């Protein structure tokens, strides 16, 4: 091992006979060195090769020391004598290993300082960056300015929890009875007309079978007077009659609003019965043909103007049609969701979703129907009954 400089040029004394070198056991000269490199197959200065006399300073397997031939003269600071018997005039060599250890220790210490300083800077930068992001993004989801905190950040409360009373779709303690938000008439749900989520609000979803129904405890709509019935609907049925809202549970219905096949294709319909037997001759229908129905969220609105003696159907705020009627037969029985009564038989089971169902005690005009669709109905009339509001 060298330090990269030229070796000393002063002549060295001849080694003792049979010593094999300056403190080294016999053996081939060290490669790329100047007589003081590692002997082949060994890891230190002056270690003997197999079969040679051990180094006097090498610890034996039993933990003892070979006695030194004589006490070596003290070396100058930073230098060490070559291992082996003390030879008069032997040149002192730098302790390269000790110097390398000191250099390595200094390098590690410097590296630790750099790493610690870098980690501290990253922590400070991360903290500052988090603060910047919290401040720079403006508002949190609940509309308040975010503030840095050393504690766990609070989760914004749901929007509804800030109101005096969060909206509920059903009566407290009875999840099968829809709550009337304006009147006192609940709607009892069949086993396959289930309340489900719709964003932050609720809907009812029917499976299109005989249990996909809801029924009020009493009649809701006075069909002898002007009225408007509206609902947001979503039909997933590909064919057949599918009734969203009707009234009556006797021999026939008073009115029904939903889907029916007209000229071989599905159409939105509003149909009323003017006779007490439900005969086809006494039925009046307004249909909206040619519209996409399947799996399309739609706002339906049915009106009866008692003064004009006319019924009308609006689809998504647009008037689909109007037809005169002599009056609407007041069938016995309550309002129905998801079905209608035809000749003493329940028909038209609803398949899909229903929500935002409202009943008004007046007939909306075209302008009111369009304003209702856009949420700009002014002055806004108060419904007499409402369920599943959004």
Tab-separated table of C-alpha atoms in Angstrom:
chain	number	residue	atom	x	y	z
A	1	UNK	CA	0.000	0.000	0.000
A	2	UNK	CA	1.336	3.454	-0.866
A	3	UNK	CA	0.060	6.967	-0.687
A	4	UNK	CA	0.677	7.492	-4.385
A	5	UNK	CA	4.048	9.235	-3.926
A	6	UNK	CA	7.450	7.904	-4.834
A	7	UNK	CA	8.973	5.560	-2.220
A	8	UNK	CA	11.911	6.697	-0.088
A	9	UNK	CA	15.109	6.712	-2.073
A	10	UNK	CA	17.478	6.286	0.903
A	11	UNK	CA	19.192	2.900	0.938
A	12	UNK	CA	17.871	0.350	3.382
A	13	UNK	CA	20.025	-1.981	5.464
A	14	UNK	CA	20.309	-5.513	4.380
A	15	UNK	CA	17.866	-7.838	6.082
A	16	UNK	CA	19.033	-10.422	8.505
A	17	UNK	CA	19.942	-13.715	6.922
A	18	UNK	CA	16.888	-15.903	6.410
A	19	UNK	CA	14.441	-13.219	7.459
A	20	UNK	CA	13.013	-12.899	3.960
A	21	UNK	CA	12.661	-9.103	4.051
A	22	UNK	CA	12.276	-6.135	6.320
A	23	UNK	CA	10.076	-7.656	8.933
A	24	UNK	CA	8.250	-9.967	6.496
A	25	UNK	CA	8.412	-13.749	6.355
A	26	UNK	CA	9.941	-15.391	3.342
A	27	UNK	CA	7.801	-15.251	0.286
A	28	UNK	CA	7.442	-13.604	-3.056
A	29	UNK	CA	7.595	-9.823	-3.058
A	30	UNK	CA	4.317	-7.901	-2.768
A	31	UNK	CA	2.815	-6.826	-6.050
A	32	UNK	CA	2.810	-3.133	-6.931
A	33	UNK	CA	4.590	-2.304	-3.677
A	34	UNK	CA	8.001	-1.562	-2.284
A	35	UNK	CA	8.734	-4.456	0.000
A	36	UNK	CA	6.046	-3.676	2.569
A	37	UNK	CA	2.773	-4.809	0.958
A	38	UNK	CA	0.512	-7.613	2.106
A	39	UNK	CA	1.976	-11.128	1.657
A	40	UNK	CA	-0.160	-13.232	-0.634
A	41	UNK	CA	-3.101	-14.833	1.146
A	42	UNK	CA	-2.746	-12.783	4.352
A	43	UNK	CA	-4.473	-9.679	5.646
A	44	UNK	CA	-1.814	-7.732	7.617
A	45	UNK	CA	1.766	-6.665	7.895
A	46	UNK	CA	4.243	-9.423	8.723
A	47	UNK	CA	1.762	-12.314	8.876
A	48	UNK	CA	3.592	-15.608	8.166
A	49	UNK	CA	2.683	-17.835	5.342
A	50	UNK	CA	1.765	-21.436	6.084
A	51	UNK	CA	4.683	-23.373	7.515
A	52	UNK	CA	6.634	-20.310	8.656
A	53	UNK	CA	7.380	-19.051	12.163
A	54	UNK	CA	4.458	-16.943	13.492
A	55	UNK	CA	4.874	-13.219	13.874
A	56	UNK	CA	6.050	-12.419	17.392
A	57	UNK	CA	3.174	-9.920	17.784
A	58	UNK	CA	0.450	-12.099	16.309
A	59	UNK	CA	-2.065	-13.520	18.766
A	60	UNK	CA	-2.196	-17.294	18.706
A	61	UNK	CA	-5.312	-19.390	18.689
A	62	UNK	CA	-5.159	-19.778	22.468
A	63	UNK	CA	-5.290	-16.055	23.034
A	64	UNK	CA	-1.667	-15.740	24.221
A	65	UNK	CA	1.205	-13.647	22.792
A	66	UNK	CA	4.463	-14.786	21.323
A	67	UNK	CA	7.137	-13.082	23.371
A	68	UNK	CA	8.880	-10.257	21.508
A	69	UNK	CA	12.551	-10.649	20.745
A	70	UNK	CA	13.191	-7.206	22.155
A	71	UNK	CA	11.296	-4.056	22.927
A	72	UNK	CA	10.973	-1.910	19.826
A	73	UNK	CA	12.017	1.700	19.924
A	74	UNK	CA	9.132	4.155	20.118
A	75	UNK	CA	7.906	5.407	16.759
A	76	UNK	CA	7.384	9.038	15.907
A	77	UNK	CA	3.828	10.297	16.111
A	78	UNK	CA	1.873	9.226	13.068
A	79	UNK	CA	4.342	6.513	12.185
A	80	UNK	CA	4.642	2.876	13.123
A	81	UNK	CA	7.332	0.321	12.851
A	82	UNK	CA	6.882	-2.568	10.537
A	83	UNK	CA	5.760	-5.682	12.340
A	84	UNK	CA	8.389	-8.266	13.049
A	85	UNK	CA	11.672	-8.465	15.000
A	86	UNK	CA	13.250	-5.151	15.819
A	87	UNK	CA	15.924	-4.557	13.222
A	88	UNK	CA	18.448	-1.809	13.935
A	89	UNK	CA	18.013	1.071	11.532
A	90	UNK	CA	14.704	-0.201	10.111
A	91	UNK	CA	12.881	2.657	8.424
A	92	UNK	CA	9.773	3.985	10.119
A	93	UNK	CA	6.747	3.997	7.807
A	94	UNK	CA	3.536	6.012	8.000
A	95	UNK	CA	0.645	4.160	9.669
A	96	UNK	CA	-1.410	4.104	6.505
A	97	UNK	CA	-4.168	2.063	8.104
A	98	UNK	CA	-4.560	4.462	11.024
A	99	UNK	CA	-4.470	7.426	8.685
A	100	UNK	CA	-7.078	5.778	6.459
A	101	UNK	CA	-9.239	5.068	9.521
A	102	UNK	CA	-9.015	8.706	10.632
A	103	UNK	CA	-9.839	9.882	7.112
A	104	UNK	CA	-12.783	7.511	6.884
A	105	UNK	CA	-14.064	8.602	10.313
A	106	UNK	CA	-13.861	12.262	9.277
A	107	UNK	CA	-15.653	11.493	6.027
A	108	UNK	CA	-18.451	9.656	7.829
A	109	UNK	CA	-18.840	12.511	10.306
A	110	UNK	CA	-19.112	15.019	7.480
A	111	UNK	CA	-21.605	12.819	5.677
A	112	UNK	CA	-23.746	12.569	8.832
A	113	UNK	CA	-23.772	16.361	9.150
A	114	UNK	CA	-24.866	16.695	5.523
A	115	UNK	CA	-27.596	14.063	5.902
A	116	UNK	CA	-28.917	15.519	9.142
A	117	UNK	CA	-28.907	19.013	7.671
A	118	UNK	CA	-30.649	17.794	4.513
A	119	UNK	CA	-33.295	15.896	6.486
A	120	UNK	CA	-33.979	18.945	8.620
A	121	UNK	CA	-34.328	21.094	5.524
A	122	UNK	CA	-36.753	18.585	3.991
A	123	UNK	CA	-38.873	18.529	7.138
A	124	UNK	CA	-39.001	22.303	7.232
A	125	UNK	CA	-39.734	22.473	3.520
A	126	UNK	CA	-42.458	19.831	3.805
A	127	UNK	CA	-44.045	21.662	6.719
A	128	UNK	CA	-43.867	24.960	4.907
A	129	UNK	CA	-45.179	23.373	1.706
A	130	UNK	CA	-48.123	21.859	3.546
A	131	UNK	CA	-48.917	25.205	5.099
A	132	UNK	CA	-48.645	26.860	1.693
A	133	UNK	CA	-50.955	24.321	0.113
A	134	UNK	CA	-53.487	24.682	2.879
A	135	UNK	CA	-53.423	28.417	2.568
A	136	UNK	CA	-53.027	28.588	-1.172
A	137	UNK	CA	-55.949	26.351	-2.129
A	138	UNK	CA	-58.425	28.709	-0.533
A	139	UNK	CA	-61.444	27.097	1.063
A	140	UNK	CA	-62.085	23.637	2.432
A	141	UNK	CA	-65.164	21.629	1.403
A	142	UNK	CA	-67.199	23.178	4.205
A	143	UNK	CA	-66.443	26.709	3.002
A	144	UNK	CA	-64.086	27.788	5.799
A	145	UNK	CA	-60.465	28.827	5.409
A	146	UNK	CA	-58.065	26.056	6.315
A	147	UNK	CA	-55.645	26.758	9.163
A	148	UNK	CA	-52.419	24.904	9.907
A	149	UNK	CA	-52.518	22.788	13.010
A	150	UNK	CA	-50.158	20.570	14.901
A	151	UNK	CA	-53.031	18.294	15.854
A	152	UNK	CA	-55.087	16.005	13.659
A	153	UNK	CA	-57.130	18.053	11.215
A	154	UNK	CA	-60.885	18.009	11.696
A	155	UNK	CA	-63.074	16.487	8.997
A	156	UNK	CA	-65.690	18.915	7.661
A	157	UNK	CA	-69.144	18.075	8.882
A	158	UNK	CA	-71.718	16.942	6.317
A	159	UNK	CA	-73.673	19.786	4.842
A	160	UNK	CA	-76.961	18.493	6.189
A	161	UNK	CA	-75.689	18.402	9.766
A	162	UNK	CA	-75.446	22.205	9.732
A	163	UNK	CA	-79.185	22.610	9.222
A	164	UNK	CA	-81.432	22.700	12.280
A	165	UNK	CA	-82.872	19.349	11.249
A	166	UNK	CA	-81.373	17.008	8.667
A	167	UNK	CA	-83.772	15.744	6.026
A	168	UNK	CA	-85.159	12.243	6.534
A	169	UNK	CA	-87.134	10.299	3.946
A	170	UNK	CA	-89.034	8.112	6.378
A	171	UNK	CA	-90.892	8.574	9.617
A	172	UNK	CA	-88.666	8.268	12.684
A	173	UNK	CA	-88.562	4.676	13.864
A	174	UNK	CA	-90.279	3.269	10.754
A	175	UNK	CA	-88.168	2.925	7.623
A	176	UNK	CA	-91.105	1.562	5.591
A	177	UNK	CA	-93.250	4.711	5.960
A	178	UNK	CA	-92.354	7.667	3.741
A	179	UNK	CA	-92.601	10.978	5.552
A	180	UNK	CA	-94.889	13.673	4.130
A	181	UNK	CA	-92.796	16.861	4.283
A	182	UNK	CA	-95.795	19.217	3.927
A	183	UNK	CA	-98.882	17.273	4.909
A	184	UNK	CA	-99.705	14.505	7.350
A	185	UNK	CA	-100.062	11.586	4.944
A	186	UNK	CA	-97.347	8.946	4.990
A	187	UNK	CA	-96.905	6.313	2.301
A	188	UNK	CA	-96.449	2.707	3.358
A	189	UNK	CA	-93.928	0.792	1.224
A	190	UNK	CA	-94.244	-2.757	-0.056
A	191	UNK	CA	-91.381	-5.183	0.419
A	192	UNK	CA	-89.876	-4.534	-3.036
A	193	UNK	CA	-90.160	-0.740	-3.169
A	194	UNK	CA	-87.063	0.176	-1.190
A	195	UNK	CA	-85.652	3.491	-0.007
A	196	UNK	CA	-82.156	4.049	-1.391
A	197	UNK	CA	-79.606	6.868	-1.629
A	198	UNK	CA	-79.710	9.506	-4.358
A	199	UNK	CA	-76.723	11.798	-3.843
A	200	UNK	CA	-77.293	13.399	-0.447
A	201	UNK	CA	-81.017	12.618	-0.569
A	202	UNK	CA	-83.215	9.581	-1.190
A	203	UNK	CA	-85.354	7.741	-3.717
A	204	UNK	CA	-87.478	4.615	-3.802
A	205	UNK	CA	-86.553	1.841	-6.208
A	206	UNK	CA	-89.005	-0.755	-7.489
A	207	UNK	CA	-88.187	-4.179	-8.900
A	208	UNK	CA	-91.142	-4.329	-11.292
A	209	UNK	CA	-93.020	-7.080	-9.454
A	210	UNK	CA	-96.201	-7.363	-7.393
A	211	UNK	CA	-94.476	-6.084	-4.241
A	212	UNK	CA	-93.031	-2.932	-5.837
A	213	UNK	CA	-95.660	-0.576	-4.498
A	214	UNK	CA	-96.400	2.136	-1.961
A	215	UNK	CA	-99.801	3.223	-0.616
A	216	UNK	CA	-101.023	6.175	1.428
A	217	UNK	CA	-103.459	5.699	4.289
A	218	UNK	CA	-106.103	7.880	2.603
A	219	UNK	CA	-106.773	9.709	-0.672
A	220	UNK	CA	-104.295	12.527	-1.313
A	221	UNK	CA	-105.583	14.229	-4.484
A	222	UNK	CA	-109.032	15.776	-4.672
A	223	UNK	CA	-109.776	15.008	-8.304
A	224	UNK	CA	-112.908	17.164	-8.288
A	225	UNK	CA	-110.665	20.239	-8.104
A	226	UNK	CA	-107.642	21.508	-10.040
A	227	UNK	CA	-104.380	19.771	-9.164
A	228	UNK	CA	-100.815	19.101	-10.296
A	229	UNK	CA	-98.871	15.925	-9.577
A	230	UNK	CA	-95.165	15.858	-10.331
A	231	UNK	CA	-92.327	13.364	-9.857
A	232	UNK	CA	-88.835	12.676	-11.060
A	233	UNK	CA	-88.696	9.180	-12.494
A	234	UNK	CA	-86.221	6.673	-13.887
A	235	UNK	CA	-87.604	3.639	-15.714
A	236	UNK	CA	-85.498	0.556	-16.361
A	237	UNK	CA	-88.314	-1.512	-17.896
A	238	UNK	CA	-88.086	-2.253	-21.604
A	239	UNK	CA	-91.752	-2.948	-22.212
A	240	UNK	CA	-95.245	-3.049	-20.763
A	241	UNK	CA	-97.260	-0.678	-18.603
A	242	UNK	CA	-95.267	0.895	-15.741
A	243	UNK	CA	-97.167	3.278	-13.485
A	244	UNK	CA	-95.302	5.697	-11.242
A	245	UNK	CA	-98.313	7.315	-9.455
A	246	UNK	CA	-102.032	6.609	-9.417
A	247	UNK	CA	-105.002	6.944	-7.079
A	248	UNK	CA	-107.759	4.483	-6.202
A	249	UNK	CA	-107.939	0.884	-4.992
A	250	UNK	CA	-111.504	-0.080	-5.922
A	251	UNK	CA	-112.623	-1.389	-9.258
A	252	UNK	CA	-110.586	1.201	-11.175
A	253	UNK	CA	-108.296	4.201	-10.834
A	254	UNK	CA	-109.052	7.919	-10.941
A	255	UNK	CA	-105.765	8.827	-12.682
A	256	UNK	CA	-102.413	7.225	-13.515
A	257	UNK	CA	-99.067	8.680	-14.564
A	258	UNK	CA	-96.225	6.632	-16.022
A	259	UNK	CA	-95.295	4.524	-19.061
A	260	UNK	CA	-97.464	2.606	-21.509
A	261	UNK	CA	-97.085	1.289	-25.008
A	262	UNK	CA	-98.626	3.566	-27.640
A	263	UNK	CA	-98.556	2.488	-31.273
A	264	UNK	CA	-96.212	-0.335	-30.364
A	265	UNK	CA	-93.630	1.821	-28.574
A	266	UNK	CA	-93.142	3.021	-25.045
A	267	UNK	CA	-94.490	6.488	-24.284
A	268	UNK	CA	-95.041	8.683	-21.228
A	269	UNK	CA	-98.760	8.859	-20.430
A	270	UNK	CA	-101.220	10.702	-18.186
A	271	UNK	CA	-104.572	8.934	-18.141
A	272	UNK	CA	-107.815	9.629	-16.255
A	273	UNK	CA	-111.023	7.717	-15.804
A	274	UNK	CA	-114.291	9.588	-16.281
A	275	UNK	CA	-116.642	6.647	-15.580
A	276	UNK	CA	-117.045	4.440	-12.560
A	277	UNK	CA	-116.392	1.170	-14.386
A	278	UNK	CA	-113.012	1.865	-15.951
A	279	UNK	CA	-114.288	1.272	-19.444
A	280	UNK	CA	-112.088	2.201	-22.382
A	281	UNK	CA	-114.825	4.455	-23.710
A	282	UNK	CA	-114.649	6.615	-20.591
A	283	UNK	CA	-110.835	6.823	-20.504
A	284	UNK	CA	-108.930	9.971	-21.548
A	285	UNK	CA	-105.192	9.875	-22.239
A	286	UNK	CA	-102.421	12.348	-23.077
A	287	UNK	CA	-99.226	10.712	-24.403
A	288	UNK	CA	-95.706	11.922	-25.125
A	289	UNK	CA	-94.435	9.749	-27.961
A	290	UNK	CA	-91.030	9.542	-29.578
A	291	UNK	CA	-89.022	10.319	-26.441
A	292	UNK	CA	-86.238	8.275	-24.884
A	293	UNK	CA	-87.650	6.592	-21.825
A	294	UNK	CA	-85.426	3.668	-20.913
A	295	UNK	CA	-82.950	4.562	-18.189
A	296	UNK	CA	-83.411	8.283	-18.724
A	297	UNK	CA	-84.004	10.547	-15.681
A	298	UNK	CA	-87.190	12.444	-16.472
A	299	UNK	CA	-89.398	15.036	-14.812
A	300	UNK	CA	-93.090	14.188	-15.262
A	301	UNK	CA	-95.910	16.622	-14.491
A	302	UNK	CA	-99.633	15.935	-14.802
A	303	UNK	CA	-102.265	18.673	-14.401
A	304	UNK	CA	-106.035	18.909	-14.263
A	305	UNK	CA	-107.703	22.274	-14.753
A	306	UNK	CA	-111.169	21.984	-13.246
A	307	UNK	CA	-112.282	25.267	-14.831
A	308	UNK	CA	-111.114	24.409	-18.320
A	309	UNK	CA	-112.070	20.746	-17.893
A	310	UNK	CA	-108.765	19.657	-19.407
A	311	UNK	CA	-105.808	17.497	-18.507
A	312	UNK	CA	-102.232	18.092	-19.669
A	313	UNK	CA	-98.890	16.256	-19.557
A	314	UNK	CA	-95.486	17.939	-19.282
A	315	UNK	CA	-92.175	16.124	-19.802
A	316	UNK	CA	-89.050	17.868	-18.541
A	317	UNK	CA	-90.924	21.168	-18.366
A	318	UNK	CA	-92.316	20.987	-21.917
A	319	UNK	CA	-95.953	20.467	-22.725
A	320	UNK	CA	-96.486	17.132	-24.453
A	321	UNK	CA	-100.224	17.479	-24.959
A	322	UNK	CA	-103.618	18.422	-23.592
A	323	UNK	CA	-107.088	16.943	-23.917
A	324	UNK	CA	-110.564	17.959	-22.671
A	325	UNK	CA	-112.400	15.809	-20.136
A	326	UNK	CA	-115.927	15.973	-18.734
A	327	UNK	CA	-114.456	15.477	-15.271
A	328	UNK	CA	-112.485	12.833	-13.389
A	329	UNK	CA	-114.222	10.002	-11.619
A	330	UNK	CA	-113.412	10.020	-7.890
A	331	UNK	CA	-112.407	6.438	-7.310
A	332	UNK	CA	-112.405	5.182	-3.711
A	333	UNK	CA	-109.116	4.549	-2.057
A	334	UNK	CA	-105.698	6.116	-1.444
A	335	UNK	CA	-102.833	7.256	-3.645
A	336	UNK	CA	-100.501	4.573	-5.002
A	337	UNK	CA	-96.827	4.483	-5.952
A	338	UNK	CA	-95.621	1.927	-8.471
A	339	UNK	CA	-98.967	0.454	-9.550
A	340	UNK	CA	-102.517	1.136	-10.781
A	341	UNK	CA	-105.944	-0.494	-10.410
A	342	UNK	CA	-107.612	-1.900	-13.549
A	343	UNK	CA	-110.832	-3.908	-13.259
A	344	UNK	CA	-110.055	-4.997	-9.692
A	345	UNK	CA	-106.508	-6.047	-10.654
A	346	UNK	CA	-103.209	-4.353	-9.795
A	347	UNK	CA	-101.235	-3.568	-12.935
A	348	UNK	CA	-98.185	-1.593	-14.109
A	349	UNK	CA	-95.607	-2.528	-11.415
A	350	UNK	CA	-92.854	0.105	-11.411
A	351	UNK	CA	-89.309	-0.878	-12.266
A	352	UNK	CA	-86.778	1.860	-11.525
A	353	UNK	CA	-86.501	4.915	-9.274
A	354	UNK	CA	-88.929	7.589	-8.018
A	355	UNK	CA	-88.284	10.725	-6.003
A	356	UNK	CA	-89.283	14.366	-5.502
A	357	UNK	CA	-92.979	13.510	-5.538
A	358	UNK	CA	-95.263	16.517	-4.965
A	359	UNK	CA	-98.972	17.311	-5.092
A	360	UNK	CA	-100.239	20.873	-5.617
A	361	UNK	CA	-103.791	22.172	-5.271
A	362	UNK	CA	-103.691	24.040	-8.595
A	363	UNK	CA	-103.047	23.349	-12.285
A	364	UNK	CA	-99.666	24.646	-13.437
A	365	UNK	CA	-99.513	26.709	-16.597
A	366	UNK	CA	-96.909	26.154	-19.305
A	367	UNK	CA	-94.804	28.985	-17.882
A	368	UNK	CA	-94.984	27.490	-14.392
A	369	UNK	CA	-94.092	24.035	-15.675
A	370	UNK	CA	-90.996	25.392	-17.453
A	371	UNK	CA	-90.012	27.431	-14.382
A	372	UNK	CA	-90.434	24.407	-12.131
A	373	UNK	CA	-88.066	22.399	-14.335
A	374	UNK	CA	-85.395	25.107	-14.090
A	375	UNK	CA	-85.948	25.726	-10.396
A	376	UNK	CA	-87.109	29.249	-11.135
A	377	UNK	CA	-90.797	28.994	-10.283
A	378	UNK	CA	-91.751	32.374	-8.801
A	379	UNK	CA	-93.705	32.912	-6.763
A	380	UNK	CA	-93.180	29.323	-5.744
A	381	UNK	CA	-96.461	27.679	-4.755
A	382	UNK	CA	-96.415	25.548	-1.659
A	383	UNK	CA	-97.211	21.867	-2.233
A	384	UNK	CA	-99.986	20.238	-0.247
A	385	UNK	CA	-97.949	17.015	0.053
A	386	UNK	CA	-94.361	16.005	-0.745
A	387	UNK	CA	-92.201	12.904	-0.354
A	388	UNK	CA	-88.589	12.054	-1.075
A	389	UNK	CA	-87.513	15.631	-1.636
A	390	UNK	CA	-84.140	16.524	-3.220
